[in-house]
Structures are given as C-alpha cells and as structure tokens.
Amino acid sequence: MTEETFNITRKFVRVIRVLPNGMVEFEFAIGEPDMAVELIMPKAAFDEFCASNEVEFVAGKDAEIDSEAAEADFNWNLHDATDRRFR
C-alpha cells in the first residue's frame, strides 16, 4: 500500500471569479487543494503571486453534494456565504 504524504512544496490556486473591476477572487492552498484560504487581489498582483509561488491551477468544485448528508453543513466558502442563507 502506498502512503501519500503532505507535500508543502505543492501550492494550488482555484479561481472563483474575476470581478468587473479586474480583481481576482481565488482560493490558495498549500499541500492539499481542499484546505484553502480565500484571497482577492488585482490581476497583475495575482499573476505575480501565482508565478512566484509556482502554483498548480485546479478546476472549480463541480461535484454535487447531498444537502441531507452530515458533511454538507461544512461544504461552503466565504463566497457562498454572500449568496445564500445557512441553517
């Protein structure tokens, strides 16, 4: 059996959206793409940030979540919180 290790040299970016004013809203993660912080910065700064951190771009979250499952309560980000009401 192969054991996967947490690799802090891998950095990930998932773009959430680009705002009309040119700001890029994105998630940044180190070692594991599902454990991320949300950031926002101007496009030029974003490009520099990605280059200096040698990030891997990951696709958006496409998987459907069962809203009745216990884990569904924890499947959200700050961007989601502005657009929907939670229990």
PDB file of C-alpha atoms in Angstrom, residues 26-72:
ATOM      1  CA  PHE A  26      -9.477  32.861  -5.627  1.00  0.00           C
ATOM      2  CA  GLU A  27      -8.630  30.081  -3.197  1.00  0.00           C
ATOM      3  CA  PHE A  28      -4.992  29.363  -2.319  1.00  0.00           C
ATOM      4  CA  ALA A  29      -3.840  26.120  -0.739  1.00  0.00           C
ATOM      5  CA  ILE A  30      -0.532  24.581   0.290  1.00  0.00           C
ATOM      6  CA  GLY A  31      -0.044  20.821   0.249  1.00  0.00           C
ATOM      7  CA  GLU A  32      -3.727  19.906  -0.152  1.00  0.00           C
ATOM      8  CA  PRO A  33      -6.090  21.699  -2.575  1.00  0.00           C
ATOM      9  CA  ASP A  34      -9.175  21.145  -0.417  1.00  0.00           C
ATOM     10  CA  MET A  35      -7.787  23.084   2.574  1.00  0.00           C
ATOM     11  CA  ALA A  36      -7.665  26.636   1.218  1.00  0.00           C
ATOM     12  CA  VAL A  37      -7.894  30.292   2.154  1.00  0.00           C
ATOM     13  CA  GLU A  38      -9.828  32.783   0.073  1.00  0.00           C
ATOM     14  CA  LEU A  39      -7.965  35.790  -1.299  1.00  0.00           C
ATOM     15  CA  ILE A  40      -8.674  38.672  -3.634  1.00  0.00           C
ATOM     16  CA  MET A  41      -6.145  40.856  -5.459  1.00  0.00           C
ATOM     17  CA  PRO A  42      -5.675  42.866  -8.655  1.00  0.00           C
ATOM     18  CA  LYS A  43      -4.937  40.826 -11.810  1.00  0.00           C
ATOM     19  CA  ALA A  44      -1.290  41.954 -12.046  1.00  0.00           C
ATOM     20  CA  ALA A  45      -0.638  41.058  -8.397  1.00  0.00           C
ATOM     21  CA  PHE A  46      -2.455  37.733  -8.882  1.00  0.00           C
ATOM     22  CA  ASP A  47      -0.272  36.864 -11.875  1.00  0.00           C
ATOM     23  CA  GLU A  48       2.886  37.733  -9.911  1.00  0.00           C
ATOM     24  CA  PHE A  49       1.643  35.777  -6.872  1.00  0.00           C
ATOM     25  CA  CYS A  50       0.992  32.674  -8.992  1.00  0.00           C
ATOM     26  CA  ALA A  51       4.362  32.894 -10.738  1.00  0.00           C
ATOM     27  CA  SER A  52       6.385  33.429  -7.564  1.00  0.00           C
ATOM     28  CA  ASN A  53       4.589  30.557  -5.783  1.00  0.00           C
ATOM     29  CA  GLU A  54       4.717  28.251  -8.832  1.00  0.00           C
ATOM     30  CA  VAL A  55       1.086  27.273  -8.283  1.00  0.00           C
ATOM     31  CA  GLU A  56      -0.887  24.467  -9.846  1.00  0.00           C
ATOM     32  CA  PHE A  57      -4.290  25.608 -11.082  1.00  0.00           C
ATOM     33  CA  VAL A  58      -7.201  23.377 -10.117  1.00  0.00           C
ATOM     34  CA  ALA A  59     -10.699  23.300 -11.570  1.00  0.00           C
ATOM     35  CA  GLY A  60     -13.756  24.605  -9.770  1.00  0.00           C
ATOM     36  CA  LYS A  61     -15.813  22.443  -7.434  1.00  0.00           C
ATOM     37  CA  ASP A  62     -18.152  20.541  -9.749  1.00  0.00           C
ATOM     38  CA  ALA A  63     -19.181  17.666  -7.511  1.00  0.00           C
ATOM     39  CA  GLU A  64     -22.788  17.653  -6.356  1.00  0.00           C
ATOM     40  CA  ILE A  65     -23.181  17.496  -2.595  1.00  0.00           C
ATOM     41  CA  ASP A  66     -26.047  15.673  -0.907  1.00  0.00           C
ATOM     42  CA  SER A  67     -27.668  18.503   1.083  1.00  0.00           C
ATOM     43  CA  GLU A  68     -29.002  15.992   3.629  1.00  0.00           C
ATOM     44  CA  ALA A  69     -25.576  14.496   4.381  1.00  0.00           C
ATOM     45  CA  ALA A  70     -23.875  15.499   7.627  1.00  0.00           C
ATOM     46  CA  GLU A  71     -20.838  16.762   5.688  1.00  0.00           C
ATOM     47  CA  ALA A  72     -22.972  19.207   3.671  1.00  0.00           C
TER      48      ALA A  72
END
